[in-house]
Amino acid sequence: MNPQVQRNTRPLSFLQAFLRSEALGGYVLMAAALVALIVANSPAASFYFEVLETKLGFQVGPVLLKETVLHWINDGLMAVFFLLVGLEIKREVLDGQLRGTARIILPGIAALGGMVLPAVIYLAINLGSPDTLRGWAIPAATDIAFALGILALLGSRVPTSLKIFLTALAILDDLGAIVIIALFYTSQLKVFALVMAGALLACLFCLNRAGVLRLTPYLLLGALLWYFVLKSGVHATLAGVALALTIPLRPRNQGKPQAHSPLHDLEHALHKPVALLIVPLFGFANAGVSFAGMGLASLAQPVPLGVALGLFLGKQLGVFGFAWLAIKTGVASLPRHATFTQLYGVALLCGIGFTMSLFIGALAFSDAATVDATKIGVLTGSLVSAVAGFLLLRAQGAQTQETPPH
């Protein structure tokens, strides 16, 4: 096959594989979250929480790593998740759906609205509770696996252009969440560890500029980078994003048939382990909350109410409102073969904020009661958004399929 033809067809086939793997991961994540809720409200609850708080680790000379199982999942395994997110962002910006201004305008504007309005709603509800204002970013992100899993259930009722729009929007959401974590959820910095992390990052960029294509040196230096970022006070998962930015997308000998892309290789290798193991394990470890003694009054508290309404109302109003304005003013165009009603249905699905929302919630609050309140808000807002979006898109899709073409 002509190398040029091979390069031209790769993004579409890769996107199709990405949508399938993310949808499957969404189903596994749903199952993991459901199992966590069942276990947390069963006789096995004490064992479940004890295991998560068990400390594991090792010491080699001056290097000491000893954390709870929950922290190993949230700070260690989730660094791999953020590595994959970083790879996806880099690929989409340089070689995919976010390449060029025209492609990025609509999902970019919609993502901005979908981050701003949920935060505004959360802050408005929590103004009388200064201690909880730190959670403003919890409802600002969309869970791409969950959302694409719902779209996969709808099949051909939703045009491919909207699936691409949702993917691009969710990736931009993730980028926004990464920036928020770096700026607002960083603890006290330790200079030596930060300097070492910076030196390792410089070495990684030098490998990239030198045209090194083997992934092994990147991953070895990346493991050291993760350790020093962990010790620096910056959240350790950001090491995954930093590493991703240094992985080469296009080899220097890209004109030759045997050329390959290290970024595509690593992204392909990580997709299934992350979607089918790491993210579901994170969901299982973080979604478990006991409903004992809880009622509707618990949901009416500022944190869960702010998170739930931020996800359900803030996301749909922000995403659809900003997108509608962009389309009506001629700044952007409606995705092909899609209606405004279908776009609104996708905006509803953007209120599914499970993975990143739970992650930011764990960073925002340290006391168990507030973290549990966050989980209640995330689960409620995400569930209502998922059901409402699914029902609307299903009804609209059926109506569209019954209407004969003009």
GROMACS .gro file of C-alpha atoms in nm:
model
  406
    1MET     CA    1   0.000   0.000   0.000
    2ASN     CA    2   0.112   0.353  -0.076
    3PRO     CA    3   0.253   0.504   0.248
    4GLN     CA    4   0.064   0.829   0.183
    5VAL     CA    5  -0.266   0.644   0.151
    6GLN     CA    6  -0.188   0.450   0.468
    7ARG     CA    7  -0.128   0.772   0.660
    8ASN     CA    8  -0.449   0.928   0.526
    9THR     CA    9  -0.671   0.637   0.629
   10ARG     CA   10  -0.518   0.584   0.971
   11PRO     CA   11  -0.696   0.865   1.164
   12LEU     CA   12  -1.046   0.745   1.068
   13SER     CA   13  -0.978   0.378   1.144
   14PHE     CA   14  -0.804   0.477   1.466
   15LEU     CA   15  -1.103   0.690   1.566
   16GLN     CA   16  -1.341   0.401   1.497
   17ALA     CA   17  -1.128   0.169   1.712
   18PHE     CA   18  -1.109   0.437   1.980
   19LEU     CA   19  -1.488   0.478   1.990
   20ARG     CA   20  -1.538   0.103   2.019
   21SER     CA   21  -1.282   0.058   2.297
   22GLU     CA   22  -1.411   0.360   2.492
   23ALA     CA   23  -1.771   0.234   2.464
   24LEU     CA   24  -1.670  -0.110   2.592
   25GLY     CA   25  -1.473   0.054   2.871
   26GLY     CA   26  -1.784   0.253   2.960
   27TYR     CA   27  -1.985  -0.065   3.011
   28VAL     CA   28  -1.714  -0.217   3.232
   29LEU     CA   29  -1.690   0.108   3.429
   30MET     CA   30  -2.069   0.110   3.485
   31ALA     CA   31  -2.051  -0.248   3.614
   32ALA     CA   32  -1.756  -0.166   3.844
   33ALA     CA   33  -1.936   0.135   3.993
   34LEU     CA   34  -2.251  -0.070   4.050
   35VAL     CA   35  -2.054  -0.349   4.221
   36ALA     CA   36  -1.878  -0.091   4.442
   37LEU     CA   37  -2.213   0.052   4.556
   38ILE     CA   38  -2.349  -0.296   4.627
   39VAL     CA   39  -2.039  -0.400   4.825
   40ALA     CA   40  -2.028  -0.071   5.021
   41ASN     CA   41  -2.386  -0.136   5.134
   42SER     CA   42  -2.344  -0.506   5.211
   43PRO     CA   43  -2.198  -0.705   5.504
   44ALA     CA   44  -1.867  -0.696   5.314
   45ALA     CA   45  -1.846  -0.316   5.346
   46SER     CA   46  -1.597  -0.314   5.636
   47PHE     CA   47  -1.363  -0.548   5.446
   48TYR     CA   48  -1.393  -0.331   5.132
   49PHE     CA   49  -1.293  -0.011   5.314
   50GLU     CA   50  -1.020  -0.186   5.518
   51VAL     CA   51  -0.853  -0.315   5.201
   52LEU     CA   52  -0.858   0.033   5.046
   53GLU     CA   53  -0.689   0.177   5.357
   54THR     CA   54  -0.423  -0.098   5.379
   55LYS     CA   55  -0.072   0.041   5.333
   56LEU     CA   56   0.159  -0.117   5.077
   57GLY     CA   57   0.506  -0.015   4.965
   58PHE     CA   58   0.878  -0.068   4.970
   59GLN     CA   59   1.205   0.104   5.054
   60VAL     CA   60   1.525   0.093   4.850
   61GLY     CA   61   1.796   0.301   5.017
   62PRO     CA   62   1.665   0.656   5.054
   63VAL     CA   63   1.369   0.584   4.827
   64LEU     CA   64   1.058   0.516   5.036
   65LEU     CA   65   0.720   0.448   4.880
   66LYS     CA   66   0.447   0.340   5.117
   67GLU     CA   67   0.087   0.438   5.043
   68THR     CA   68  -0.262   0.302   5.096
   69VAL     CA   69  -0.417   0.083   4.827
   70LEU     CA   70  -0.651   0.372   4.743
   71HIS     CA   71  -0.357   0.609   4.695
   72TRP     CA   72  -0.171   0.357   4.478
   73ILE     CA   73  -0.478   0.345   4.255
   74ASN     CA   74  -0.542   0.721   4.251
   75ASP     CA   75  -0.179   0.840   4.234
   76GLY     CA   76  -0.013   0.544   4.061
   77LEU     CA   77  -0.248   0.365   3.824
   78MET     CA   78  -0.429   0.686   3.735
   79ALA     CA   79  -0.097   0.832   3.618
   80VAL     CA   80  -0.119   0.573   3.339
   81PHE     CA   81  -0.473   0.692   3.266
   82PHE     CA   82  -0.345   1.051   3.242
   83LEU     CA   83  -0.059   0.931   3.021
   84LEU     CA   84  -0.319   0.794   2.780
   85VAL     CA   85  -0.523   1.117   2.804
   86GLY     CA   86  -0.210   1.317   2.722
   87LEU     CA   87  -0.133   1.094   2.423
   88GLU     CA   88  -0.490   1.136   2.295
   89ILE     CA   89  -0.475   1.514   2.331
   90LYS     CA   90  -0.141   1.536   2.151
   91ARG     CA   91  -0.256   1.309   1.867
   92GLU     CA   92  -0.586   1.489   1.819
   93VAL     CA   93  -0.421   1.833   1.815
   94LEU     CA   94  -0.139   1.737   1.577
   95ASP     CA   95  -0.297   1.465   1.364
   96GLY     CA   96  -0.668   1.430   1.439
   97GLN     CA   97  -1.005   1.594   1.504
   98LEU     CA   98  -0.855   1.894   1.686
   99ARG     CA   99  -0.607   1.977   1.409
  100GLY     CA  100  -0.681   2.316   1.260
  101THR     CA  101  -0.899   2.602   1.379
  102ALA     CA  102  -1.213   2.499   1.190
  103ARG     CA  103  -1.234   2.159   1.359
  104ILE     CA  104  -1.169   2.283   1.710
  105ILE     CA  105  -1.407   2.581   1.718
  106LEU     CA  106  -1.739   2.410   1.799
  107PRO     CA  107  -1.615   2.150   2.052
  108GLY     CA  108  -1.381   2.411   2.199
  109ILE     CA  109  -1.656   2.667   2.257
  110ALA     CA  110  -1.892   2.396   2.387
  111ALA     CA  111  -1.624   2.260   2.622
  112LEU     CA  112  -1.562   2.610   2.759
  113GLY     CA  113  -1.930   2.656   2.836
  114GLY     CA  114  -1.941   2.306   2.984
  115MET     CA  115  -1.665   2.395   3.229
  116VAL     CA  116  -1.775   2.747   3.324
  117LEU     CA  117  -2.147   2.706   3.397
  118PRO     CA  118  -2.117   2.394   3.619
  119ALA     CA  119  -1.855   2.575   3.827
  120VAL     CA  120  -2.079   2.884   3.852
  121ILE     CA  121  -2.376   2.673   3.967
  122TYR     CA  122  -2.164   2.491   4.226
  123LEU     CA  123  -2.021   2.818   4.361
  124ALA     CA  124  -2.367   2.980   4.377
  125ILE     CA  125  -2.503   2.692   4.586
  126ASN     CA  126  -2.197   2.680   4.813
  127LEU     CA  127  -2.149   3.054   4.873
  128GLY     CA  128  -2.284   3.017   5.225
  129SER     CA  129  -2.037   2.736   5.298
  130PRO     CA  130  -1.680   2.869   5.247
  131ASP     CA  131  -1.519   2.538   5.346
  132THR     CA  132  -1.672   2.362   5.044
  133LEU     CA  133  -1.597   2.623   4.776
  134ARG     CA  134  -1.279   2.428   4.692
  135GLY     CA  135  -1.495   2.173   4.511
  136TRP     CA  136  -1.599   2.413   4.231
  137ALA     CA  137  -1.419   2.212   3.961
  138ILE     CA  138  -1.581   1.875   4.045
  139PRO     CA  139  -1.872   1.905   3.797
  140ALA     CA  140  -1.654   2.057   3.521
  141ALA     CA  141  -1.546   1.739   3.337
  142THR     CA  142  -1.716   1.482   3.113
  143ASP     CA  143  -1.649   1.108   3.142
  144ILE     CA  144  -1.579   1.008   2.782
  145ALA     CA  145  -1.603   0.632   2.844
  146PHE     CA  146  -1.945   0.655   3.011
  147ALA     CA  147  -2.080   0.901   2.752
  148LEU     CA  148  -1.959   0.702   2.451
  149GLY     CA  149  -2.091   0.385   2.613
  150ILE     CA  150  -2.439   0.543   2.615
  151LEU     CA  151  -2.399   0.654   2.252
  152ALA     CA  152  -2.294   0.301   2.154
  153LEU     CA  153  -2.622   0.169   2.297
  154LEU     CA  154  -2.805   0.403   2.058
  155GLY     CA  155  -2.620   0.274   1.751
  156SER     CA  156  -2.711   0.444   1.423
  157ARG     CA  157  -2.971   0.668   1.591
  158VAL     CA  158  -2.686   0.914   1.655
  159PRO     CA  159  -2.481   1.039   1.355
  160THR     CA  160  -2.107   0.973   1.359
  161SER     CA  161  -2.041   1.348   1.344
  162LEU     CA  162  -2.192   1.388   1.692
  163LYS     CA  163  -1.982   1.102   1.829
  164ILE     CA  164  -1.673   1.279   1.694
  165PHE     CA  165  -1.798   1.609   1.843
  166LEU     CA  166  -1.847   1.445   2.184
  167THR     CA  167  -1.503   1.281   2.168
  168ALA     CA  168  -1.332   1.611   2.084
  169LEU     CA  169  -1.529   1.795   2.353
  170ALA     CA  170  -1.446   1.535   2.620
  171ILE     CA  171  -1.077   1.544   2.529
  172LEU     CA  172  -1.078   1.925   2.561
  173ASP     CA  173  -1.262   1.881   2.893
  174ASP     CA  174  -0.983   1.654   3.008
  175LEU     CA  175  -0.726   1.914   2.903
  176GLY     CA  176  -0.913   2.176   3.105
  177ALA     CA  177  -0.926   1.942   3.405
  178ILE     CA  178  -0.551   1.884   3.380
  179VAL     CA  179  -0.485   2.259   3.385
  180ILE     CA  180  -0.724   2.302   3.680
  181ILE     CA  181  -0.552   2.025   3.878
  182ALA     CA  182  -0.210   2.177   3.810
  183LEU     CA  183  -0.315   2.530   3.909
  184PHE     CA  184  -0.562   2.479   4.192
  185TYR     CA  185  -0.503   2.136   4.348
  186THR     CA  186  -0.128   2.141   4.406
  187SER     CA  187  -0.003   2.117   4.764
  188GLN     CA  188   0.310   2.280   4.910
  189LEU     CA  189   0.597   2.246   4.663
  190LYS     CA  190   0.931   2.081   4.747
  191VAL     CA  191   1.204   2.249   4.546
  192PHE     CA  192   1.457   1.964   4.514
  193ALA     CA  193   1.202   1.712   4.388
  194LEU     CA  194   1.057   1.973   4.150
  195VAL     CA  195   1.403   2.052   4.009
  196MET     CA  196   1.473   1.681   3.956
  197ALA     CA  197   1.137   1.641   3.781
  198GLY     CA  198   1.221   1.938   3.557
  199ALA     CA  199   1.561   1.788   3.472
  200LEU     CA  200   1.404   1.454   3.381
  201LEU     CA  201   1.145   1.628   3.166
  202ALA     CA  202   1.425   1.813   2.985
  203CYS     CA  203   1.598   1.478   2.921
  204LEU     CA  204   1.277   1.340   2.775
  205PHE     CA  205   1.244   1.635   2.536
  206CYS     CA  206   1.609   1.584   2.435
  207LEU     CA  207   1.530   1.222   2.348
  208ASN     CA  208   1.243   1.346   2.133
  209ARG     CA  209   1.456   1.605   1.954
  210ALA     CA  210   1.731   1.348   1.899
  211GLY     CA  211   1.483   1.129   1.711
  212VAL     CA  212   1.483   0.839   1.959
  213LEU     CA  213   1.194   0.610   1.863
  214ARG     CA  214   1.229   0.327   2.116
  215LEU     CA  215   0.974   0.362   2.392
  216THR     CA  216   1.185   0.195   2.664
  217PRO     CA  217   1.403   0.499   2.755
  218TYR     CA  218   1.094   0.724   2.762
  219LEU     CA  219   0.909   0.488   2.996
  220LEU     CA  220   1.207   0.437   3.229
  221LEU     CA  221   1.265   0.811   3.262
  222GLY     CA  222   0.888   0.853   3.292
  223ALA     CA  223   0.881   0.624   3.597
  224LEU     CA  224   1.148   0.838   3.765
  225LEU     CA  225   0.957   1.150   3.664
  226TRP     CA  226   0.645   1.012   3.833
  227TYR     CA  227   0.839   0.950   4.157
  228PHE     CA  228   0.982   1.302   4.177
  229VAL     CA  229   0.650   1.465   4.081
  230LEU     CA  230   0.486   1.260   4.359
  231LYS     CA  231   0.742   1.391   4.607
  232SER     CA  232   0.730   1.750   4.474
  233GLY     CA  233   0.378   1.835   4.590
  234VAL     CA  234   0.239   1.853   4.235
  235HIS     CA  235  -0.016   1.577   4.186
  236ALA     CA  236   0.164   1.266   4.060
  237THR     CA  237  -0.081   1.196   3.777
  238LEU     CA  238   0.040   1.508   3.595
  239ALA     CA  239   0.367   1.323   3.532
  240GLY     CA  240   0.170   1.104   3.291
  241VAL     CA  241   0.058   1.408   3.092
  242ALA     CA  242   0.411   1.553   3.088
  243LEU     CA  243   0.554   1.222   2.966
  244ALA     CA  244   0.290   1.200   2.691
  245LEU     CA  245   0.395   1.536   2.548
  246THR     CA  246   0.748   1.405   2.490
  247ILE     CA  247   0.650   1.085   2.305
  248PRO     CA  248   0.720   1.133   1.930
  249LEU     CA  249   0.416   1.136   1.705
  250ARG     CA  250   0.599   1.148   1.373
  251PRO     CA  251   0.943   0.987   1.331
  252ARG     CA  252   1.209   1.190   1.152
  253ASN     CA  253   1.217   0.932   0.869
  254GLN     CA  254   0.840   0.945   0.821
  255GLY     CA  255   0.875   0.944   0.440
  256LYS     CA  256   1.005   0.586   0.446
  257PRO     CA  257   0.760   0.293   0.437
  258GLN     CA  258   0.906   0.131   0.749
  259ALA     CA  259   0.853   0.442   0.961
  260HIS     CA  260   0.625   0.404   1.261
  261SER     CA  261   0.484   0.629   1.530
  262PRO     CA  262   0.589   0.563   1.892
  263LEU     CA  263   0.288   0.764   2.013
  264HIS     CA  264   0.042   0.549   1.818
  265ASP     CA  265   0.217   0.233   1.937
  266LEU     CA  266   0.198   0.335   2.303
  267GLU     CA  267  -0.159   0.464   2.275
  268HIS     CA  268  -0.269   0.138   2.112
  269ALA     CA  269  -0.093  -0.066   2.382
  270LEU     CA  270  -0.254   0.132   2.667
  271HIS     CA  271  -0.613   0.160   2.542
  272LYS     CA  272  -0.747  -0.177   2.656
  273PRO     CA  273  -0.558  -0.200   2.989
  274VAL     CA  274  -0.671   0.151   3.082
  275ALA     CA  275  -1.031   0.116   2.961
  276LEU     CA  276  -1.090  -0.237   3.088
  277LEU     CA  277  -0.873  -0.250   3.402
  278ILE     CA  278  -0.738   0.080   3.538
  279VAL     CA  279  -1.046   0.302   3.503
  280PRO     CA  280  -1.290   0.032   3.625
  281LEU     CA  281  -1.058  -0.037   3.920
  282PHE     CA  282  -1.056   0.336   3.996
  283GLY     CA  283  -1.436   0.337   3.974
  284PHE     CA  284  -1.463   0.035   4.203
  285ALA     CA  285  -1.229   0.194   4.460
  286ASN     CA  286  -1.388   0.539   4.453
  287ALA     CA  287  -1.759   0.488   4.385
  288GLY     CA  288  -1.828   0.286   4.698
  289VAL     CA  289  -2.034   0.492   4.941
  290SER     CA  290  -2.265   0.370   5.213
  291PHE     CA  291  -2.624   0.494   5.196
  292ALA     CA  292  -2.689   0.406   5.561
  293GLY     CA  293  -2.868   0.692   5.731
  294MET     CA  294  -2.893   0.892   5.409
  295GLY     CA  295  -3.211   1.035   5.261
  296LEU     CA  296  -3.323   1.313   5.030
  297ALA     CA  297  -3.205   1.562   5.291
  298SER     CA  298  -2.847   1.438   5.235
  299LEU     CA  299  -2.868   1.523   4.864
  300ALA     CA  300  -2.995   1.873   4.952
  301GLN     CA  301  -2.668   1.961   5.128
  302PRO     CA  302  -2.452   2.221   4.946
  303VAL     CA  303  -2.179   1.985   4.817
  304PRO     CA  304  -2.390   1.703   4.667
  305LEU     CA  305  -2.655   1.949   4.544
  306GLY     CA  306  -2.392   2.175   4.384
  307VAL     CA  307  -2.220   1.880   4.215
  308ALA     CA  308  -2.544   1.715   4.096
  309LEU     CA  309  -2.697   2.036   3.957
  310GLY     CA  310  -2.361   2.143   3.816
  311LEU     CA  311  -2.341   1.820   3.618
  312PHE     CA  312  -2.705   1.797   3.513
  313LEU     CA  313  -2.801   2.163   3.460
  314GLY     CA  314  -2.462   2.330   3.421
  315LYS     CA  315  -2.328   2.088   3.163
  316GLN     CA  316  -2.633   2.085   2.938
  317LEU     CA  317  -2.680   2.463   2.954
  318GLY     CA  318  -2.310   2.535   2.908
  319VAL     CA  319  -2.241   2.289   2.627
  320PHE     CA  320  -2.564   2.340   2.430
  321GLY     CA  321  -2.595   2.713   2.502
  322PHE     CA  322  -2.241   2.799   2.394
  323ALA     CA  323  -2.261   2.565   2.091
  324TRP     CA  324  -2.600   2.711   1.986
  325LEU     CA  325  -2.464   3.065   2.003
  326ALA     CA  326  -2.155   2.968   1.802
  327ILE     CA  327  -2.368   2.806   1.530
  328LYS     CA  328  -2.631   3.083   1.515
  329THR     CA  329  -2.367   3.355   1.491
  330GLY     CA  330  -2.187   3.171   1.210
  331VAL     CA  331  -1.871   3.109   1.412
  332ALA     CA  332  -1.918   2.731   1.378
  333SER     CA  333  -2.141   2.484   1.193
  334LEU     CA  334  -2.384   2.220   1.319
  335PRO     CA  335  -2.226   1.871   1.288
  336ARG     CA  336  -2.327   1.697   0.962
  337HIS     CA  337  -2.657   1.506   0.956
  338ALA     CA  338  -2.730   1.622   1.313
  339THR     CA  339  -3.022   1.824   1.448
  340PHE     CA  340  -3.023   2.075   1.732
  341THR     CA  341  -3.231   1.830   1.936
  342GLN     CA  342  -2.964   1.564   1.893
  343LEU     CA  343  -2.696   1.818   1.985
  344TYR     CA  344  -2.893   1.894   2.301
  345GLY     CA  345  -2.911   1.521   2.377
  346VAL     CA  346  -2.532   1.498   2.354
  347ALA     CA  347  -2.507   1.804   2.581
  348LEU     CA  348  -2.714   1.611   2.837
  349LEU     CA  349  -2.469   1.320   2.816
  350CYS     CA  350  -2.186   1.562   2.891
  351GLY     CA  351  -2.329   1.575   3.243
  352ILE     CA  352  -2.185   1.228   3.302
  353GLY     CA  353  -1.877   1.333   3.496
  354PHE     CA  354  -1.790   1.012   3.675
  355THR     CA  355  -1.415   0.941   3.656
  356MET     CA  356  -1.265   1.291   3.646
  357SER     CA  357  -1.528   1.433   3.884
  358LEU     CA  358  -1.457   1.167   4.147
  359PHE     CA  359  -1.084   1.223   4.096
  360ILE     CA  360  -1.107   1.600   4.147
  361GLY     CA  361  -1.339   1.545   4.445
  362ALA     CA  362  -1.073   1.330   4.613
  363LEU     CA  363  -0.820   1.613   4.557
  364ALA     CA  364  -1.053   1.889   4.675
  365PHE     CA  365  -1.153   1.741   5.009
  366SER     CA  366  -0.971   1.537   5.271
  367ASP     CA  367  -1.245   1.449   5.519
  368ALA     CA  368  -1.438   1.131   5.449
  369ALA     CA  369  -1.784   1.282   5.501
  370THR     CA  370  -1.735   1.551   5.236
  371VAL     CA  371  -1.578   1.303   4.995
  372ASP     CA  372  -1.882   1.077   5.037
  373ALA     CA  373  -2.110   1.377   4.980
  374THR     CA  374  -1.918   1.445   4.659
  375LYS     CA  375  -1.972   1.087   4.547
  376ILE     CA  376  -2.347   1.117   4.606
  377GLY     CA  377  -2.359   1.433   4.394
  378VAL     CA  378  -2.148   1.281   4.115
  379LEU     CA  379  -2.352   0.960   4.102
  380THR     CA  380  -2.685   1.145   4.107
  381GLY     CA  381  -2.591   1.407   3.848
  382SER     CA  382  -2.429   1.151   3.619
  383LEU     CA  383  -2.718   0.905   3.641
  384VAL     CA  384  -2.987   1.166   3.569
  385SER     CA  385  -2.781   1.308   3.280
  386ALA     CA  386  -2.726   0.961   3.133
  387VAL     CA  387  -3.093   0.861   3.149
  388ALA     CA  388  -3.222   1.195   3.016
  389GLY     CA  389  -2.968   1.203   2.731
  390PHE     CA  390  -3.032   0.841   2.634
  391LEU     CA  391  -3.412   0.879   2.629
  392LEU     CA  392  -3.402   1.202   2.427
  393LEU     CA  393  -3.155   1.070   2.169
  394ARG     CA  394  -3.343   0.741   2.142
  395ALA     CA  395  -3.674   0.918   2.078
  396GLN     CA  396  -3.521   1.168   1.836
  397GLY     CA  397  -3.329   0.897   1.652
  398ALA     CA  398  -3.639   0.684   1.606
  399GLN     CA  399  -3.831   0.985   1.476
  400THR     CA  400  -3.550   1.074   1.233
  401GLN     CA  401  -3.533   0.716   1.101
  402GLU     CA  402  -3.911   0.712   1.041
  403THR     CA  403  -3.907   1.042   0.850
  404PRO     CA  404  -3.856   0.981   0.477
  405PRO     CA  405  -3.570   1.174   0.312
  406HIS     CA  406  -3.663   1.483   0.110
   0.00000   0.00000   0.00000
